[in-house]
CSV table of C-alpha atoms and ligand atoms in Angstrom, one decimal:
chain,number,residue,atom,x,y,z
A,1,MET,CA,-3.6,-25.1,1.5
A,2,CYS,CA,-3.0,-27.2,-1.7
A,3,TYR,CA,-5.6,-26.0,-3.5
A,4,LYS,CA,-4.7,-22.1,-2.8
A,5,TYR,CA,-1.0,-23.1,-3.9
A,6,SER,CA,-1.5,-24.6,-7.1
A,7,MET,CA,-4.2,-21.6,-7.6
A,8,SER,CA,-1.8,-18.8,-7.1
A,9,ASN,CA,0.8,-20.8,-8.9
A,10,ILE,CA,-1.2,-20.5,-12.3
A,11,THR,CA,-2.2,-16.9,-11.7
A,12,ASN,CA,1.2,-16.3,-11.5
A,13,ILE,CA,2.4,-18.1,-14.4
A,14,PHE,CA,-0.8,-16.1,-16.1
A,15,ASN,CA,0.2,-12.8,-15.0
A,16,ASN,CA,3.8,-13.2,-16.3
A,17,ALA,CA,2.8,-14.7,-19.6
A,18,VAL,CA,0.8,-11.9,-20.2
A,19,ASP,CA,3.4,-9.1,-18.8
A,20,LYS,CA,5.3,-10.3,-21.7
A,21,ILE,CA,2.8,-9.2,-23.9
A,22,LEU,CA,1.4,-6.2,-21.9
A,23,PRO,CA,4.3,-5.0,-19.4
A,24,ILE,CA,2.1,-2.3,-17.9
A,25,GLY,CA,0.4,-4.5,-16.0
A,26,GLY,CA,3.5,-6.1,-14.3
A,27,VAL,CA,4.7,-2.6,-13.5
A,28,VAL,CA,1.4,-1.8,-11.7
A,29,ARG,CA,1.5,-4.9,-9.9
A,30,ASN,CA,4.8,-5.3,-8.8
A,31,PHE,CA,6.3,-1.4,-8.3
A,32,LYS,CA,6.2,0.2,-4.9
A,33,TYR,CA,3.3,2.8,-4.5
A,34,ALA,CA,2.3,6.1,-2.5
A,35,VAL,CA,-1.5,6.6,-1.4
A,36,VAL,CA,-2.9,10.1,-2.1
A,37,PHE,CA,-6.2,10.9,-0.8
A,38,LYS,CA,-8.1,13.9,-2.9
A,39,THR,CA,-10.4,14.4,0.0
A,40,THR,CA,-12.4,17.1,-1.8
A,41,HIS,CA,-12.8,18.8,-4.7
A,42,TRP,CA,-13.9,22.1,-3.4
A,43,CYS,CA,-11.2,25.3,-2.7
A,44,TRP,CA,-11.3,28.6,-2.3
A,45,TYR,CA,-9.3,29.4,-5.5
A,46,ASN,CA,-9.7,28.8,-8.9
A,47,CYS,CA,-5.7,28.4,-10.0
A,48,PRO,CA,-5.7,28.3,-13.6
A,49,HIS,CA,-3.3,25.9,-13.2
A,50,CYS,CA,-5.0,23.6,-11.3
A,51,CYS,CA,-4.8,20.0,-12.4
A,52,GLU,CA,-8.1,18.7,-10.5
A,53,ASN,CA,-10.7,21.6,-11.5
A,54,ALA,CA,-11.1,22.1,-8.2
A,55,GLY,CA,-13.0,25.2,-7.1
A,56,ALA,CA,-15.9,27.0,-5.0
A,57,HIS,CA,-18.3,25.7,-7.7
A,58,ARG,CA,-17.6,21.8,-6.7
A,59,PRO,CA,-19.7,20.3,-4.2
A,60,ARG,CA,-18.8,20.7,-0.6
A,61,GLU,CA,-18.1,17.2,-0.3
A,62,PHE,CA,-15.5,15.2,1.5
A,63,MET,CA,-14.2,11.5,1.6
A,64,PRO,CA,-15.7,10.0,4.8
A,65,GLU,CA,-13.2,9.6,7.4
A,66,GLY,CA,-14.0,6.2,7.8
A,67,VAL,CA,-13.4,4.9,4.5
A,68,ILE,CA,-9.7,7.2,4.5
A,69,LYS,CA,-8.9,4.8,7.7
A,70,TYR,CA,-10.5,1.6,6.2
A,71,TYR,CA,-7.3,2.2,3.4
A,72,ILE,CA,-4.7,3.2,5.4
A,73,ASP,CA,-5.2,0.2,7.4
A,74,GLN,CA,-5.7,-1.5,4.4
A,75,VAL,CA,-2.0,-0.8,3.0
A,76,ALA,CA,-0.2,-0.2,5.9
A,77,ASN,CA,1.7,-3.5,6.4
A,78,ASP,CA,1.6,-4.5,2.2
A,79,PRO,CA,5.6,-4.8,1.2
A,80,LEU,CA,4.9,-2.5,-1.8
A,81,PHE,CA,3.6,-0.1,0.4
A,82,CYS,CA,5.7,3.1,0.1
A,83,GLN,CA,4.8,4.1,3.9
A,84,ASP,CA,3.7,7.7,2.1
A,85,PHE,CA,0.2,8.8,2.7
A,86,VAL,CA,-0.4,12.2,0.6
A,87,LEU,CA,-3.7,14.3,1.9
A,88,THR,CA,-4.7,16.8,-0.8
A,89,GLY,CA,-7.7,18.0,-2.4
A,90,GLY,CA,-9.0,20.7,-3.8
A,91,GLU,CA,-8.4,22.0,-0.3
A,92,ILE,CA,-8.5,20.1,2.7
A,93,MET,CA,-8.7,22.4,5.2
A,94,ALA,CA,-11.9,23.3,3.9
A,95,SER,CA,-13.2,20.5,6.0
A,96,TYR,CA,-13.0,23.0,9.1
A,97,LYS,CA,-15.5,25.3,7.5
A,98,PHE,CA,-18.2,23.0,6.0
A,99,GLY,CA,-16.6,19.1,6.8
A,100,PRO,CA,-16.8,16.4,9.5
A,101,GLU,CA,-15.4,18.0,13.0
A,102,ASN,CA,-11.7,17.2,13.7
A,103,TYR,CA,-11.5,15.4,10.1
A,104,VAL,CA,-8.1,16.8,9.5
A,105,PRO,CA,-6.4,15.7,13.0
A,106,ASN,CA,-8.2,12.6,12.9
A,107,ILE,CA,-7.0,11.6,9.8
A,108,MET,CA,-3.6,12.7,10.3
A,109,ARG,CA,-3.2,10.6,13.8
A,110,HIS,CA,-4.6,7.8,12.3
A,111,ALA,CA,-1.9,7.8,9.2
A,112,ILE,CA,1.0,8.6,11.5
A,113,GLU,CA,0.2,5.8,14.0
A,114,SER,CA,0.2,3.4,11.1
A,115,GLY,CA,4.0,4.2,11.1
A,116,ALA,CA,3.8,5.4,7.5
A,117,GLY,CA,4.9,9.4,6.6
A,118,VAL,CA,2.0,11.9,5.9
A,119,ASP,CA,2.2,14.9,3.9
A,120,ILE,CA,-0.7,17.4,4.1
A,121,LYS,CA,-0.9,19.6,1.1
A,122,THR,CA,-2.6,23.0,1.7
A,123,ASN,CA,-3.0,26.5,-0.3
A,124,GLY,CA,-2.8,28.3,3.0
A,125,ALA,CA,-6.2,30.6,1.9
A,126,TRP,CA,-7.3,29.6,5.4
A,127,VAL,CA,-4.9,31.8,7.2
A,128,ARG,CA,-7.1,34.8,6.1
A,129,THR,CA,-9.9,33.1,8.0
A,130,PRO,CA,-11.2,32.9,11.5
A,131,LEU,CA,-10.2,29.3,11.4
A,132,LYS,CA,-6.3,29.9,10.9
A,133,LYS,CA,-6.2,29.6,15.1
A,134,GLN,CA,-7.9,26.0,15.2
A,135,ILE,CA,-5.9,24.8,12.2
A,136,ILE,CA,-2.7,25.9,13.6
A,137,LYS,CA,-3.4,25.1,17.2
A,138,ASP,CA,-3.7,21.5,15.3
A,139,PHE,CA,-0.7,21.3,13.8
A,140,LYS,CA,0.9,22.1,16.9
A,141,ASP,CA,-0.8,19.9,18.7
A,142,ILE,CA,0.2,16.9,16.2
A,143,ALA,CA,4.0,18.2,16.3
A,144,ARG,CA,4.0,17.9,20.1
A,145,GLN,CA,2.3,14.5,20.0
A,146,TYR,CA,4.5,13.2,17.4
A,147,PRO,CA,8.2,14.3,18.0
A,148,ALA,CA,9.6,11.0,16.7
A,149,HIS,CA,7.6,11.7,13.4
A,150,ILE,CA,9.6,14.8,12.7
A,151,SER,CA,10.6,13.3,9.1
A,152,LYS,CA,7.8,11.7,8.4
A,153,TYR,CA,4.9,14.2,8.8
A,154,GLN,CA,5.3,17.7,6.7
A,155,ILE,CA,2.8,20.4,5.8
A,156,SER,CA,3.3,21.2,1.8
A,157,LEU,CA,2.8,24.9,0.7
A,158,SER,CA,2.7,25.9,-2.9
A,159,VAL,CA,5.3,28.5,-3.4
A,160,ASP,CA,4.7,30.2,-7.0
A,161,THR,CA,2.9,32.9,-9.0
A,162,TYR,CA,-0.1,30.8,-9.6
A,163,HIS,CA,-1.6,30.5,-6.3
A,164,PRO,CA,-3.4,33.8,-5.1
A,165,ASN,CA,-1.7,35.2,-2.5
A,166,ALA,CA,1.0,32.2,-1.8
A,167,ILE,CA,3.9,34.4,-0.7
A,168,GLU,CA,1.4,36.3,2.0
A,169,ASN,CA,-0.1,33.0,3.0
A,170,ASN,CA,2.9,30.8,3.1
A,171,HIS,CA,4.8,33.7,5.3
A,172,GLU,CA,2.0,33.9,7.6
A,173,ILE,CA,1.6,30.5,8.2
A,174,ILE,CA,5.3,29.9,8.8
A,175,ARG,CA,5.6,33.1,11.4
A,176,GLU,CA,2.6,31.1,13.2
A,177,LEU,CA,3.8,27.5,13.3
A,178,ALA,CA,7.5,29.5,14.2
A,179,LYS,CA,5.7,30.1,17.6
A,180,CYS,CA,5.4,26.4,18.3
A,181,LYS,CA,7.0,25.5,21.6
A,182,ASN,CA,8.2,21.8,22.7
A,183,GLY,CA,7.2,20.2,18.7
A,184,ARG,CA,8.8,20.6,15.4
A,185,ILE,CA,7.2,21.4,12.1
A,186,LEU,CA,8.5,20.1,8.5
A,187,VAL,CA,7.0,22.3,6.0
A,188,HIS,CA,7.8,21.7,2.7
A,189,LEU,CA,7.9,24.4,-0.1
A,190,SER,CA,7.3,23.2,-3.8
A,191,GLY,CA,7.8,25.3,-6.1
A,192,PHE,CA,8.0,24.9,-10.2
A,193,ASN,CA,10.9,24.5,-12.5
A,194,ASP,CA,10.3,27.8,-14.3
A,195,GLN,CA,10.0,29.9,-10.9
A,196,THR,CA,13.0,29.3,-9.0
A,197,ASP,CA,13.3,33.1,-8.5
A,198,VAL,CA,9.9,33.4,-7.1
A,199,MET,CA,11.4,30.7,-4.2
A,200,GLN,CA,14.5,32.3,-4.0
A,201,GLY,CA,12.2,35.6,-3.5
A,202,PHE,CA,10.5,34.2,-0.9
A,203,LEU,CA,13.2,32.9,1.3
A,204,ALA,CA,14.8,36.2,0.9
A,205,LYS,CA,11.4,37.6,2.3
A,206,LEU,CA,11.8,35.0,5.6
A,207,ALA,CA,15.6,36.0,6.0
A,208,ASN,CA,14.4,39.3,6.2
A,209,ASP,CA,11.4,39.3,8.9
A,210,SER,CA,12.8,40.1,11.9
A,211,ARG,CA,10.8,37.7,13.7
A,212,LEU,CA,12.4,34.5,11.9
A,213,ASN,CA,15.8,33.6,12.5
A,214,LEU,CA,16.9,31.4,9.7
A,215,VAL,CA,19.9,28.7,9.7
A,216,PRO,CA,21.0,25.8,7.4
A,217,ALA,CA,20.2,22.3,9.2
A,218,MET,CA,19.9,18.8,8.7
A,219,ILE,CA,17.4,16.3,10.0
A,220,ALA,CA,18.1,12.4,9.4
A,221,ARG,CA,15.3,10.5,8.1
A,222,GLN,CA,14.5,6.9,9.7
A,223,ASN,CA,16.5,5.1,7.0
A,224,GLY,CA,19.4,7.3,7.9
A,225,ASN,CA,19.6,9.6,5.6
A,226,GLY,CA,19.9,13.3,6.2
A,227,ILE,CA,17.6,16.0,4.5
A,228,PRO,CA,19.0,19.4,4.4
A,229,VAL,CA,16.6,21.9,5.9
A,230,ILE,CA,16.4,25.8,7.3
A,231,ALA,CA,15.7,25.7,10.6
A,232,VAL,CA,13.5,28.7,11.7
A,233,ASN,CA,13.4,29.8,15.4
A,234,ASP,CA,15.5,27.0,16.9
A,235,GLY,CA,13.7,24.4,15.0
A,236,ALA,CA,10.2,25.1,15.8
A,237,VAL,CA,9.9,24.7,12.1
A,238,LEU,CA,11.8,23.2,9.7
A,239,LEU,CA,11.8,24.5,6.0
A,240,ARG,CA,12.3,22.3,2.8
A,241,PRO,CA,12.5,24.0,0.0
A,242,SER,CA,12.2,22.3,-3.8
A,243,ALA,CA,11.6,23.8,-7.0
A,244,ASP,CA,11.5,20.9,-9.3
A,245,ALA,CA,7.8,20.4,-9.9
A,246,GLN,CA,7.0,20.6,-13.8
A,247,LEU,CA,3.7,21.9,-15.1
A,248,PHE,CA,1.6,19.2,-17.0
A,249,ASP,CA,-1.5,20.1,-19.2
A,250,GLY,CA,-4.2,18.4,-16.9
A,251,GLY,CA,-7.2,19.8,-16.1
A,252,ARG,CA,-7.3,23.7,-16.3
A,253,ALA,CA,-3.3,23.6,-17.0
A,254,ALA,CA,-4.3,22.4,-20.6
A,255,ASN,CA,-5.0,26.5,-21.2
A,256,LEU,CA,-1.6,27.5,-20.2
A,257,PRO,CA,1.0,27.9,-22.9
A,258,ASN,CA,4.1,26.5,-20.6
A,259,ALA,CA,2.2,23.3,-19.5
A,260,ARG,CA,4.0,20.7,-20.4
A,261,HIS,CA,2.6,18.3,-22.7
A,262,ILE,CA,2.4,14.3,-22.2
A,263,ARG,CA,1.8,12.3,-25.1
A,264,HIS,CA,0.3,9.3,-23.2
A,265,PRO,CA,-0.6,11.2,-20.1
A,266,GLN,CA,-2.1,7.7,-19.0
A,267,PHE,CA,0.9,6.0,-18.5
A,268,SER,CA,2.7,8.9,-17.0
A,269,PHE,CA,2.2,7.6,-13.0
A,270,MET,CA,5.4,6.8,-11.8
A,271,MET,CA,7.3,9.3,-10.0
A,272,ASN,CA,11.0,10.2,-10.3
A,273,ASP,CA,12.0,7.7,-7.5
A,274,GLY,CA,9.8,4.9,-9.2
A,275,THR,CA,6.9,4.8,-7.1
A,276,ILE,CA,3.5,5.1,-8.5
A,277,LEU,CA,0.7,7.3,-7.4
A,278,VAL,CA,-2.9,5.5,-6.3
A,279,ALA,CA,-5.2,8.2,-5.7
A,280,PHE,CA,-8.3,8.4,-4.2
A,281,ASP,CA,-11.2,10.8,-4.8
A,282,THR,CA,-14.0,11.9,-3.7
A,283,MET,CA,-16.3,11.1,-6.7
A,284,GLY,CA,-15.0,7.4,-5.4
A,285,PHE,CA,-12.4,6.8,-8.4
A,286,VAL,CA,-9.0,5.5,-7.1
A,287,THR,CA,-6.5,6.3,-10.3
A,288,LEU,CA,-2.9,5.9,-11.1
A,289,GLY,CA,-0.8,8.9,-11.2
A,290,GLU,CA,-1.8,12.4,-12.7
A,291,ASN,CA,-5.1,13.4,-13.2
A,292,SER,CA,-4.5,14.1,-17.2
A,293,GLY,CA,-5.7,12.0,-20.2
A,294,ARG,CA,-7.7,9.0,-20.0
A,295,LYS,CA,-7.6,7.5,-16.7
A,296,ILE,CA,-6.5,4.2,-15.5
A,297,HIS,CA,-8.9,3.9,-13.0
A,298,THR,CA,-11.6,2.3,-11.2
A,299,THR,CA,-13.7,2.6,-8.0
A,300,TRP,CA,-13.3,2.4,-4.5
A,301,ARG,CA,-17.4,2.2,-3.5
A,302,ASN,CA,-19.4,-0.8,-3.9
A,303,PRO,CA,-22.7,0.0,-5.5
A,304,ASP,CA,-23.8,0.1,-1.6
A,305,GLY,CA,-21.6,3.1,-0.9
A,306,THR,CA,-18.9,1.1,1.1
A,307,PRO,CA,-15.4,0.7,0.2
A,308,ARG,CA,-14.0,-2.1,-1.7
A,309,PRO,CA,-11.2,-4.2,-0.6
A,310,PHE,CA,-8.0,-2.8,-1.9
A,311,VAL,CA,-6.6,-5.7,-3.2
A,312,ASP,CA,-10.0,-5.9,-5.9
A,313,ILE,CA,-9.2,-2.5,-6.3
A,314,LYS,CA,-5.6,-3.6,-7.3
A,315,ARG,CA,-6.8,-6.1,-9.9
A,316,ASP,CA,-9.3,-3.8,-11.2
A,317,LEU,CA,-6.2,-1.5,-11.9
A,318,ILE,CA,-4.1,-3.7,-13.6
A,319,LYS,CA,-6.7,-4.8,-15.8
A,320,SER,CA,-7.4,-0.7,-16.5
A,321,ALA,CA,-4.0,-1.0,-17.3
A,322,ARG,CA,-3.6,-3.4,-19.7
A,323,TYR,CA,-6.6,-2.2,-21.2
A,324,GLU,CA,-5.2,1.2,-22.4
A,325,GLU,CA,-2.0,-0.6,-23.3
A,326,ILE,CA,-3.8,-2.8,-26.0
A,327,ARG,CA,-5.8,0.6,-27.0
A,328,GLN,CA,-2.6,3.1,-27.3
A,329,ARG,CA,-0.9,0.1,-29.7
A,330,MET,CA,-3.9,-0.1,-31.6
A,331,ILE,CA,-3.6,3.9,-32.0
A,332,ASP,CA,0.1,3.7,-32.8
A,333,THR,CA,-0.2,1.4,-35.3
A,334,LYS,CA,-3.1,2.9,-37.2
A,335,ARG,CA,-0.5,6.1,-37.1
A,336,ILE,CA,2.2,3.9,-38.4
A,337,PHE,CA,-0.4,2.4,-41.0
A,338,ILE,CA,-1.8,5.6,-42.5
A,339,LYS,CA,2.0,7.6,-43.0
B,1,SF4,S1,-4.4,24.7,-7.6
B,1,SF4,FE1,-4.7,23.8,-5.5
B,1,SF4,S2,-5.4,26.0,-4.6
B,1,SF4,FE2,-5.5,26.2,-7.0
B,1,SF4,S3,-7.7,25.6,-7.2
B,1,SF4,FE3,-6.4,23.4,-7.6
B,1,SF4,S4,-6.9,22.5,-5.6
B,1,SF4,FE4,-7.1,25.2,-5.0
């Protein structure tokens, strides 16, 4: 006991000393984080702005359900985990086509039951396929099963000109979800900050649909803060539009002239609210933040394929962040010297 205590003191003294020279390690160690599961790189689409280089040419592989549940359990009680899980891809709904059975509902239920919030991102391409019936049913079943989690589980749809058929697909999804009886489904509509007109046009299209009745409303988060929403059909669906996303030049978006260039992309891993994104992917990596530039990352897989404990992953991410900071300082020093 005494030995452990003194070892942890020595570790703290060492970390604090190194943080004075390389502060980025302390940022990674001490800040709150959200966990993202990039469950696959396969996707129906091949969007020009895709920072994941996803598409139908990528392997039809999914992060194993057991691995995702393992990390949900590992972080659920960590005081630094900000209680937000993001389920994304590629297109996670492709699991209904060639992934494990019940992959999405099983993972969503496990995450919701951990007490955290769940944000599932989808491009909606499935709404034009025979998968639509089952996916809509699963969303409605989950909404009915977890009524207390109305502000903790949301579906995110992209409203922009990059995703093919985004307006038509999202319209159809909202129409279907709005038929939900005895359940409420929170839908985040996400748009880019230079396409606010696209969002306005989409909301106007919904408002003009005689089958949908839209009224402004407010829902409370568990922390007591209110979220302004648009209630559709007596609150069967609650829409939360935002058009503040920025396009940055990662993945295929590097080819777009309006994509924002980030000078040190590897350090832009913090969100506006001061949390860090920790993203697991199907290739076996855990990466901090956006998928561009040199990565601050490590692996979640042991050589035998089993998942590594999260505490070891975090230690490696801190090391990787410190290494990148040293490297970046050397590059900056060289630039100054050459000038
Ligand atoms: S941006 Fe989304 S929808 Fe488009 S290719 Fe990438 S994962 Fe698929």
